mmCIF file of C-alpha atoms in Angstrom:
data_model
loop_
_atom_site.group_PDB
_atom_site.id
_atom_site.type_symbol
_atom_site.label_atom_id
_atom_site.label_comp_id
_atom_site.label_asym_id
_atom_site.label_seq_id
_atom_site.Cartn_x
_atom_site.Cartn_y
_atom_site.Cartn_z
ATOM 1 C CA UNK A 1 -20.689 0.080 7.857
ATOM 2 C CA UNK A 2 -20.061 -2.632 5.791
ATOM 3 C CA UNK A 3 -18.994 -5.996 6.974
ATOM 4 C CA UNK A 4 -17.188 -6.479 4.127
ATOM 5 C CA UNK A 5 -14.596 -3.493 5.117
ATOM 6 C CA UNK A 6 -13.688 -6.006 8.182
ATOM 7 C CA UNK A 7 -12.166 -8.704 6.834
ATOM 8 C CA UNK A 8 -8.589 -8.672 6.186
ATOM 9 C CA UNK A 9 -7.075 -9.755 2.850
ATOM 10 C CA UNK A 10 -4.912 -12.837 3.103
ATOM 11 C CA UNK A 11 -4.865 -13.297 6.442
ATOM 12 C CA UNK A 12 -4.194 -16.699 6.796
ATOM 13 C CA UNK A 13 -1.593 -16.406 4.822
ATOM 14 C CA UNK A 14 -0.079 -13.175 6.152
ATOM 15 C CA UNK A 15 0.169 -14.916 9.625
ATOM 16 C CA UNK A 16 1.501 -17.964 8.555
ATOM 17 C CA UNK A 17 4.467 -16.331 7.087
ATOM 18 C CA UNK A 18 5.320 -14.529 9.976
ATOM 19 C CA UNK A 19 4.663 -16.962 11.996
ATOM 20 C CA UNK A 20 8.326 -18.977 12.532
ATOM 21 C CA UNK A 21 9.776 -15.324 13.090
ATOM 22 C CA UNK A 22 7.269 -14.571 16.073
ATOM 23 C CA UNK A 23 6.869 -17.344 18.012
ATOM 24 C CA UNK A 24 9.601 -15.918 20.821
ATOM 25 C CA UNK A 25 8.395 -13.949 23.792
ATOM 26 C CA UNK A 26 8.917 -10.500 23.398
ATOM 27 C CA UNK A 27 9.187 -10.464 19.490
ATOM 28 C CA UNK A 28 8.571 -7.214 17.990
ATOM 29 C CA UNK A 29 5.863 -7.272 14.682
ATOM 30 C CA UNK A 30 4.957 -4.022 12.649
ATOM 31 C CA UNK A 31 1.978 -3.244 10.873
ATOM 32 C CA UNK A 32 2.952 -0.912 8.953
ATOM 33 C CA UNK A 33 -0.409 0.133 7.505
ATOM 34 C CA UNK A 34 -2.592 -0.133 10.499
ATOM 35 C CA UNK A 35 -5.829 1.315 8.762
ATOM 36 C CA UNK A 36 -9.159 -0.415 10.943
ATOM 37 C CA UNK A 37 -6.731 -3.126 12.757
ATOM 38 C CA UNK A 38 -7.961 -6.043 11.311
ATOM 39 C CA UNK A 39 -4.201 -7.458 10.203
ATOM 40 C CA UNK A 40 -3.093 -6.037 13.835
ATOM 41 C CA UNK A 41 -5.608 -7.136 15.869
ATOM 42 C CA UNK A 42 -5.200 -10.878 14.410
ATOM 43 C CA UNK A 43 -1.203 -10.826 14.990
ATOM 44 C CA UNK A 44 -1.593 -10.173 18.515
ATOM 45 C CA UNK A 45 -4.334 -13.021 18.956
ATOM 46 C CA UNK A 46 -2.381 -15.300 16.719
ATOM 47 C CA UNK A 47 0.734 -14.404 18.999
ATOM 48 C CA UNK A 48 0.424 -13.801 22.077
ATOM 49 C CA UNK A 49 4.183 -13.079 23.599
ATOM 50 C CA UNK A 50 4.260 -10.682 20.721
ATOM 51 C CA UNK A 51 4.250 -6.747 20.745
ATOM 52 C CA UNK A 52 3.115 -4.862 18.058
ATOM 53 C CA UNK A 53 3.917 -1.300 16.629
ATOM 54 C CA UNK A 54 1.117 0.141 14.287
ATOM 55 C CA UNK A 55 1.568 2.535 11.554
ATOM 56 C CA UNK A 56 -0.810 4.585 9.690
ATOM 57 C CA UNK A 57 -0.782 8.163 8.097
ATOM 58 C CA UNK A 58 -4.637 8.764 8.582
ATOM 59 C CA UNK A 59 -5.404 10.329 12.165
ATOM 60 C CA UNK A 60 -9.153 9.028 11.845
ATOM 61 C CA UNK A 61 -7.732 5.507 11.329
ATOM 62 C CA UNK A 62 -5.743 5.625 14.195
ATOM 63 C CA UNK A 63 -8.836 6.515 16.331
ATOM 64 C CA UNK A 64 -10.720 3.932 15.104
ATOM 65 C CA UNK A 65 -8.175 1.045 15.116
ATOM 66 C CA UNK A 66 -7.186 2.420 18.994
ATOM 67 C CA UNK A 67 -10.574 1.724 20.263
ATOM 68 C CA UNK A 68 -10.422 -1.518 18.597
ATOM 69 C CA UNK A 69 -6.924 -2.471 20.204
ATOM 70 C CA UNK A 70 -7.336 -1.042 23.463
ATOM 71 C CA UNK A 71 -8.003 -4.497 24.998
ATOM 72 C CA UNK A 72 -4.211 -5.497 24.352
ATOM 73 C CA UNK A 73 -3.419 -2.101 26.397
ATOM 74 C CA UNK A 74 0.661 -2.146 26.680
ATOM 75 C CA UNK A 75 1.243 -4.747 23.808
ATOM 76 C CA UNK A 76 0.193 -2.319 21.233
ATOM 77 C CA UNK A 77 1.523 0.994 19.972
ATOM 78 C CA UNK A 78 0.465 3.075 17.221
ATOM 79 C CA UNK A 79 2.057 5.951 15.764
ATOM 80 C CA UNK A 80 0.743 8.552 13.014
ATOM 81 C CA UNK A 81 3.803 7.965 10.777
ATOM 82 C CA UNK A 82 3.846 7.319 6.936
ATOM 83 C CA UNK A 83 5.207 4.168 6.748
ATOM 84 C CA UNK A 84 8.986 5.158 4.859
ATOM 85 C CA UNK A 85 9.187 6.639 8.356
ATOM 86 C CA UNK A 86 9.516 3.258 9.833
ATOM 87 C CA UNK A 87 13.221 3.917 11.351
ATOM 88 C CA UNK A 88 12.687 6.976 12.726
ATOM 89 C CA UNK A 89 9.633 5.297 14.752
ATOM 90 C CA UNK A 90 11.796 2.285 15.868
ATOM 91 C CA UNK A 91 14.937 4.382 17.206
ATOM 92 C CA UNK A 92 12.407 6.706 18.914
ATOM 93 C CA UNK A 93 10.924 3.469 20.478
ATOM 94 C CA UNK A 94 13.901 2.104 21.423
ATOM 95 C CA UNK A 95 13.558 -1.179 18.960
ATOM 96 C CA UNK A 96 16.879 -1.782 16.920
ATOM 97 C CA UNK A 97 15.868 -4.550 15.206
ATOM 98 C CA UNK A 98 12.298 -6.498 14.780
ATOM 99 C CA UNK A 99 11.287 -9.618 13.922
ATOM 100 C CA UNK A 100 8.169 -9.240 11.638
ATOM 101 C CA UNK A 101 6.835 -6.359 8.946
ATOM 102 C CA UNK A 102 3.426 -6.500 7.564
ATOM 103 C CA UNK A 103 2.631 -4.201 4.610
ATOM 104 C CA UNK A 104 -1.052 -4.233 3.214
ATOM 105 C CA UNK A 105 -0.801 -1.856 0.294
ATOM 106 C CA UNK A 106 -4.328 -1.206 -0.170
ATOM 107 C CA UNK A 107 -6.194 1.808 0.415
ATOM 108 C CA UNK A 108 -7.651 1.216 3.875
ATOM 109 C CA UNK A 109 -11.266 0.009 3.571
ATOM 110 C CA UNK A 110 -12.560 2.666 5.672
ATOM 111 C CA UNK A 111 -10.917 5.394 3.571
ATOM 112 C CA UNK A 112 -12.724 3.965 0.046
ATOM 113 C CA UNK A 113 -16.085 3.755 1.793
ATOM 114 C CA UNK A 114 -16.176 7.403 3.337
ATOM 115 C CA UNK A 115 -17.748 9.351 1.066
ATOM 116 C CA UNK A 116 -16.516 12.669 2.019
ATOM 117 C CA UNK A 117 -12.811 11.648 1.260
ATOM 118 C CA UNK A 118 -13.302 11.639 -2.781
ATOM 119 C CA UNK A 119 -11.962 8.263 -3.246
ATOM 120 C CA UNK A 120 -14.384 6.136 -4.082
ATOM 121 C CA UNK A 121 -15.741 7.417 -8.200
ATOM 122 C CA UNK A 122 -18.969 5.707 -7.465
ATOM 123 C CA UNK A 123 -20.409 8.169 -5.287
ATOM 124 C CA UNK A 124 -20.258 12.352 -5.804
ATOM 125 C CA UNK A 125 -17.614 13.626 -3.050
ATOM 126 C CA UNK A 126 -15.082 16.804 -2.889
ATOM 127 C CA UNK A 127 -11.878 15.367 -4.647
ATOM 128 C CA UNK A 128 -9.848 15.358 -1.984
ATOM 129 C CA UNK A 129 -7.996 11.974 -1.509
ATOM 130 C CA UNK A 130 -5.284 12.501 0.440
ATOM 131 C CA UNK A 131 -4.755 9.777 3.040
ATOM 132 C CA UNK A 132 -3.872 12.590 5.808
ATOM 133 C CA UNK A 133 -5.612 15.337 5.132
ATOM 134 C CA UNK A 134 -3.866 17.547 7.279
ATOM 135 C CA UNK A 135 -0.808 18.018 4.497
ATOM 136 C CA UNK A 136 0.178 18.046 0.793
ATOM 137 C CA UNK A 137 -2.113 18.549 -2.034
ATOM 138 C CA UNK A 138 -5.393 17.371 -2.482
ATOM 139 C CA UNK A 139 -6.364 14.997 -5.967
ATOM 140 C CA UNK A 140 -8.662 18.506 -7.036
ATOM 141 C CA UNK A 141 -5.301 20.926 -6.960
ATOM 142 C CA UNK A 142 -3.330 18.143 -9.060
ATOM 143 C CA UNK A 143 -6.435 18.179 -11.566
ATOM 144 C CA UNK A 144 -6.401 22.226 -11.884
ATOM 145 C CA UNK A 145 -2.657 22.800 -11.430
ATOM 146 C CA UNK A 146 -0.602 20.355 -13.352
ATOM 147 C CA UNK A 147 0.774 20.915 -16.601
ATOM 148 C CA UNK A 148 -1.190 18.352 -19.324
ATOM 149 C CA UNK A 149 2.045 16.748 -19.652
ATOM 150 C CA UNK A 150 2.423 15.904 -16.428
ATOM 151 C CA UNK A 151 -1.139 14.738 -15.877
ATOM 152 C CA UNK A 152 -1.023 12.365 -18.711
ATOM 153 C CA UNK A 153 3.085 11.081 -17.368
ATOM 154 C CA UNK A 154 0.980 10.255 -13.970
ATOM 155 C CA UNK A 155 -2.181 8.737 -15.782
ATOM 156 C CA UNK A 156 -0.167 6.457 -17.756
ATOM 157 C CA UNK A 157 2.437 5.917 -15.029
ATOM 158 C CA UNK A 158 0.074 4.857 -12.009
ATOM 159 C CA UNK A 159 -3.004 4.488 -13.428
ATOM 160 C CA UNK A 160 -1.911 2.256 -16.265
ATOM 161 C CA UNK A 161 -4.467 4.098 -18.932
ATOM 162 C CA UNK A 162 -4.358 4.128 -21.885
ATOM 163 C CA UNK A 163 -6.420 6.539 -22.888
ATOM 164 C CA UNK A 164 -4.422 8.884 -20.923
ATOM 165 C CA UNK A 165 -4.294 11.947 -23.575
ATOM 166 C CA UNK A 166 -7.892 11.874 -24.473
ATOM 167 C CA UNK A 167 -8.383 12.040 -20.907
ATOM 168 C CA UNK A 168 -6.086 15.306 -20.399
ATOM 169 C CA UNK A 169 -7.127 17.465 -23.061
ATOM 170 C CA UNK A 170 -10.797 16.874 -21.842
ATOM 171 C CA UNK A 171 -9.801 17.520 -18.560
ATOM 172 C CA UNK A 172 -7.352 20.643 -19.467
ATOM 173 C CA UNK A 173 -10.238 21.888 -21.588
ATOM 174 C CA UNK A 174 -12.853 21.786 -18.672
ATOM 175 C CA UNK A 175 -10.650 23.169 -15.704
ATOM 176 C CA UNK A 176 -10.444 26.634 -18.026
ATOM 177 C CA UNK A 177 -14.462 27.191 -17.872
ATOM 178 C CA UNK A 178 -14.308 25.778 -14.035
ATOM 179 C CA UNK A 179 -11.682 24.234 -11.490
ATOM 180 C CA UNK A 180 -12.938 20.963 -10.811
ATOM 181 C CA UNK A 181 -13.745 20.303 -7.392
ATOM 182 C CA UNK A 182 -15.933 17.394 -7.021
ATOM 183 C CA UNK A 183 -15.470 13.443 -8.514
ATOM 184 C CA UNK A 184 -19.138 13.145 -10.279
ATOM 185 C CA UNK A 185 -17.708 15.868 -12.686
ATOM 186 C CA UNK A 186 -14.516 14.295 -13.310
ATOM 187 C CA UNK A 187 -16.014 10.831 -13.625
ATOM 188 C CA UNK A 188 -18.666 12.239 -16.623
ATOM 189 C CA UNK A 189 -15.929 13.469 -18.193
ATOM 190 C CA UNK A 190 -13.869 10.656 -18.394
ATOM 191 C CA UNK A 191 -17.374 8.291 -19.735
ATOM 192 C CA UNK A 192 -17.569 11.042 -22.192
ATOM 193 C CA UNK A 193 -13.910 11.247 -23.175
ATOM 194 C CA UNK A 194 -13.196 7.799 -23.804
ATOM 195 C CA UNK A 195 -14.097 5.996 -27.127
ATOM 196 C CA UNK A 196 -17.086 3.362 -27.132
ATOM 197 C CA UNK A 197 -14.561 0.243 -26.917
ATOM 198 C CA UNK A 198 -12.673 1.579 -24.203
ATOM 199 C CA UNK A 199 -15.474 1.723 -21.940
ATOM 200 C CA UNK A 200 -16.630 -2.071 -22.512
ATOM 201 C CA UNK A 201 -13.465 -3.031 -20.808
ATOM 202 C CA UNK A 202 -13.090 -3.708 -16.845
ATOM 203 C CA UNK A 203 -15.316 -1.886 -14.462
ATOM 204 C CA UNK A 204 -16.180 1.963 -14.185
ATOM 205 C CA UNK A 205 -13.531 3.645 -16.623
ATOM 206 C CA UNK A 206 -12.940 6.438 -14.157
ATOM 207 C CA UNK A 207 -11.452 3.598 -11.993
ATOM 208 C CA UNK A 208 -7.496 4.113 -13.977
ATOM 209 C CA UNK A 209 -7.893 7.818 -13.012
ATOM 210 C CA UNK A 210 -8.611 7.752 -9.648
ATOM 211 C CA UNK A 211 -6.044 5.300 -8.922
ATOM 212 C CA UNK A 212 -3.140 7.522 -10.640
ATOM 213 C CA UNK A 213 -4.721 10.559 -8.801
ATOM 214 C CA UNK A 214 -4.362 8.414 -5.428
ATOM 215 C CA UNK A 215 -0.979 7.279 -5.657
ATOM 216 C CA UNK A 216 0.297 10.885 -7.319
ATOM 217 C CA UNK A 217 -1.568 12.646 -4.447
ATOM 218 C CA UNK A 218 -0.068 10.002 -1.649
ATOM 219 C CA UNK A 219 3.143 9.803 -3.235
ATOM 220 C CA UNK A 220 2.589 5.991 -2.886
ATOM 221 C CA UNK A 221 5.358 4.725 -5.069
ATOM 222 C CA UNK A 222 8.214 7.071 -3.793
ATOM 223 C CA UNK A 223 7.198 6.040 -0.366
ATOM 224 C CA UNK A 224 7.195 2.868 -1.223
ATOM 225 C CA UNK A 225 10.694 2.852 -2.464
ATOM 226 C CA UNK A 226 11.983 4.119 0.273
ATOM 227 C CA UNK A 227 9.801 1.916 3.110
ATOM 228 C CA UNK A 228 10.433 -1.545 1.534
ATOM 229 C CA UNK A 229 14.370 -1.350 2.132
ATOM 230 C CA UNK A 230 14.115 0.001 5.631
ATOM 231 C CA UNK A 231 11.478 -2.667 6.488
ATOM 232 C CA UNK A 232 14.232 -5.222 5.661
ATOM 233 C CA UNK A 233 16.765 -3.076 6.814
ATOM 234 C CA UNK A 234 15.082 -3.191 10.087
ATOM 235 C CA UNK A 235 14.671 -6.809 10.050
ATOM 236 C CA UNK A 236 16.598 -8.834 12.799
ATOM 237 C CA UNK A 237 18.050 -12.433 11.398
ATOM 238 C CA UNK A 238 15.828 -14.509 11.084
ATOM 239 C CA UNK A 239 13.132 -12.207 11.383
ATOM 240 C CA UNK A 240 10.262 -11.927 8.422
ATOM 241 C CA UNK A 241 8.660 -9.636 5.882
ATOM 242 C CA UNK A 242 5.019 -10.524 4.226
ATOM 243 C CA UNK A 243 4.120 -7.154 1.383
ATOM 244 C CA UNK A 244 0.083 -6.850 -0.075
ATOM 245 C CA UNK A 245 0.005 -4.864 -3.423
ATOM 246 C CA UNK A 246 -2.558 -4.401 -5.699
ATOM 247 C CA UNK A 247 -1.455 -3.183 -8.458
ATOM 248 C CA UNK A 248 1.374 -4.066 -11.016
ATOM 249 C CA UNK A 249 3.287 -1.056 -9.733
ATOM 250 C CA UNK A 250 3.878 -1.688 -6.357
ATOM 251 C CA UNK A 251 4.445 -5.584 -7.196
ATOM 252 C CA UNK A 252 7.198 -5.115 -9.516
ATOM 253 C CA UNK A 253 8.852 -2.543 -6.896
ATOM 254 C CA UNK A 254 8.431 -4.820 -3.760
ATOM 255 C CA UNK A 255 9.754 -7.812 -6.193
ATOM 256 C CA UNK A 256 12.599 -5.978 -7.035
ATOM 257 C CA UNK A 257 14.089 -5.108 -3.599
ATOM 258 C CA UNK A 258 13.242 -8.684 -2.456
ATOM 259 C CA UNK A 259 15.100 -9.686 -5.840
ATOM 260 C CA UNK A 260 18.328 -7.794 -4.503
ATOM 261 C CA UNK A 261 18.374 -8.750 -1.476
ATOM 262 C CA UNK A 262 18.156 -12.544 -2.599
ATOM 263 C CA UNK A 263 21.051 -12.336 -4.664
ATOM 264 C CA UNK A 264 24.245 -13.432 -4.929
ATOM 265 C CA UNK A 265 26.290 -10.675 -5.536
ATOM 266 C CA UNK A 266 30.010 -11.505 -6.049
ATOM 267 C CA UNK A 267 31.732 -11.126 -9.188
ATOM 268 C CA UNK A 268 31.796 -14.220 -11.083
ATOM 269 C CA UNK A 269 34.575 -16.940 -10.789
ATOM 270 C CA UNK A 270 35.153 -17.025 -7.437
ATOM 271 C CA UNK A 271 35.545 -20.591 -5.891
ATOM 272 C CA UNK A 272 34.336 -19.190 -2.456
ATOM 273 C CA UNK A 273 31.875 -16.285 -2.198
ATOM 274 C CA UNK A 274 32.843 -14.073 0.611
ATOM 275 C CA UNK A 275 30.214 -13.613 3.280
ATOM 276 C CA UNK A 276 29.907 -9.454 1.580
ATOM 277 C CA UNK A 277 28.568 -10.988 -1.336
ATOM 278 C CA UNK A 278 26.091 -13.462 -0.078
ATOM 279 C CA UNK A 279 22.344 -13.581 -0.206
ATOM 280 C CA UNK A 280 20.633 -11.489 3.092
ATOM 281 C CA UNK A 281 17.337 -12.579 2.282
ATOM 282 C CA UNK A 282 15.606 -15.554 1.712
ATOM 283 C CA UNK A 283 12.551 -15.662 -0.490
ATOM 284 C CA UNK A 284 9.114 -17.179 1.011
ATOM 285 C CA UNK A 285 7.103 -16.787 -1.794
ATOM 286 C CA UNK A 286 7.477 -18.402 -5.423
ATOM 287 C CA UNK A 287 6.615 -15.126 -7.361
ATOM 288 C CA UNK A 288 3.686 -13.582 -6.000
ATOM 289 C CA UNK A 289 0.974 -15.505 -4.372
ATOM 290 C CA UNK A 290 -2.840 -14.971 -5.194
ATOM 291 C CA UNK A 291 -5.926 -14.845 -3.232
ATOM 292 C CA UNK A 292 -8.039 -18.302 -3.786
ATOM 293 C CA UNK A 293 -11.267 -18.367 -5.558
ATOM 294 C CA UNK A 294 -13.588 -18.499 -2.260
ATOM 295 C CA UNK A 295 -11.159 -15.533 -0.961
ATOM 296 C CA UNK A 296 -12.440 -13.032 -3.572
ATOM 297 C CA UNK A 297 -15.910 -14.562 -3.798
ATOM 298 C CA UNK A 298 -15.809 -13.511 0.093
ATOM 299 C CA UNK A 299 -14.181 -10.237 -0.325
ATOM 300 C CA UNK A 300 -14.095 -8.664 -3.859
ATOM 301 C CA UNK A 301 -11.179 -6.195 -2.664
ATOM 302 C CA UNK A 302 -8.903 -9.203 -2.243
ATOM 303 C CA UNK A 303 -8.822 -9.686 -6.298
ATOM 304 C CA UNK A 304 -6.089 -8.050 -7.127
ATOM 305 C CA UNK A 305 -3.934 -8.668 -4.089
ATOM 306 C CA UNK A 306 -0.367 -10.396 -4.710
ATOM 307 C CA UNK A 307 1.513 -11.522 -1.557
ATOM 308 C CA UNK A 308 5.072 -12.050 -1.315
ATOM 309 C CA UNK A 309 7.501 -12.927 1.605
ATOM 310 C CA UNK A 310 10.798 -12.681 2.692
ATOM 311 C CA UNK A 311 13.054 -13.918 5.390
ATOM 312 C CA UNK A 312 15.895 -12.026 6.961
ATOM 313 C CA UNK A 313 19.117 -15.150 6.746
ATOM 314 C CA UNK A 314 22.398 -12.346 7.700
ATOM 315 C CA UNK A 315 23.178 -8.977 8.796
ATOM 316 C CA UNK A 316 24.319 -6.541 6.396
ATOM 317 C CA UNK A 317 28.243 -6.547 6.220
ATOM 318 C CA UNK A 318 30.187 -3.223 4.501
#
């Protein structure tokens, strides 16, 4: 095991957001993508009247990160939940409201490093990819299954590549001589498919695909939108969101509910602005904040991280 996998992107930072919102004794902080427990594991050092619930889809995570834990025995709880499940898990626990919600958006360390789980493009692995493996489709069945149309909508969509229909009607052509099952195959294909210029450009060119075939396979994004708004939503006053994404999609998504929830929305011309209208959250962040220079010299997975915050300021009225 790596030591890199262990440290924790941001945070510093991610704790001293939360921080004014969890100072109180018996202040309730989710971490709502657990993966090895780094995040959760510094939260309840940083505070220690604080009680954490964990989150994470991936039952080998959860192992993992509850050995690691087990020291803070009561304080912590961790659930096998996707995290859009986040209010069902609080009303089960009895917690109306909390006071913090972490989100680190990126694939857990552990999951990119494990060979076996066909994440990672740089090493040979069944193409599996699904974060819990004991539901949904695996990465291999999208590849062999979806209509071309669809698999170049989700390459462009999530993967942001542009090179999606070259891509396609490669891989559409090679899954009628033989399903694909493993990521070496997949990754040749896409060297072979894409022209000489494309392949000068960023990293391992298979990187695009695998990162559509993640997301599509996870259904990241449509989690996402749904998770974001119930974090808030589950926000007491005064209480604090921090969100890690890593990739344009996810930024523009989390930016956009923060956006709403920022604004002021009566119509215009009114000399007072009923309470109905006015802002429920409180932006911590200007934009999206970026990882420092020594940060990703440390830790070359905190690159593409972009942090932004949000504080709860009223309840929700009608």
């Amino acid at each position: 095991m790596s030591q890199s996998r262990h440290v924790p992107v941001m945070l510093q930072r991610c704790l001293d957001l939360l921080a004014p919102a969890l100072q109180e004794p018996g202040a309730v902080v989710v971490d709502c993508t657990l993966g090895l427990g780094g995040h959760s594991q510094a939260l309840l050092d940083r505070f220690p009247e604080a009680r954490l619930v964990a989150l994470d889809r991936d039952k080998e995570a959860l192992r993992l990160s509850g050995e690691r834990l087990a020291p803070y025995g009561e304080r912590a709880t961790l659930v096998h939940a996707v995290y859009d499940e986040l209010p069902d898990v609080l009303d089960r626990l009895g917690v109306p409201r909390v006071q913090g919600v972490l989100f680190d958006l990126g694939v857990s360390s552990m999951q990119l490093d494990e060979a076996d789980r066909g994440f990672a493009y740089a090493q040979d692995a069944p193409l599996d990819m699904r974060m819990d493996q004991t539901t949904g489709m695996s990465a291999a069945e999208v590849l062999n299954t979806y209509p071309p149309g669809e698999l170049v909508r989700i390459l462009r969509a999530y993967g942001e590549e542009k090179q999606a229909k070259r891509i396609v009607s490669a891989i559409v052509r090679e899954r009628e001589k033989e399903p694909f099952s493993n990521s070496a195959r997949l990754v040749e294909l896409i060297r072979a498919a894409l022209p000489q210029a494309a392949k000068r450009t960023g990293g391992n060119p298979a990187k695009r695909t695998f990162q559509a075939l993640r997301i599509e396979v996870n259904g990241e994004l449509s989690v996402l939108e749904r998770a974001i708004p119930a974090a808030v939503e589950a926000l007491a006053v005064g209480g604090r969101i921090a969100v890690l994404s890593y990739h344009s999609l996810e930024d523009r998504l989390v930016k956009q509910v923060f956006a709403a929830g920022a604004a002021n929305t009566a119509p215009p011309g009114l000399p007072v602005v009923p309470e109905r209208y006015a802002p429920r959250l409180k932006l911590l962040t200007r934009g999206a904040e970026l990882p420092t220079e020594e940060e990703i010299t440390e830790n070359r997975r905190a690159a593409p991280a972009r942090l932004r915050g949000a504080e709860r300021i009223r309840e929700s009225i009608g």
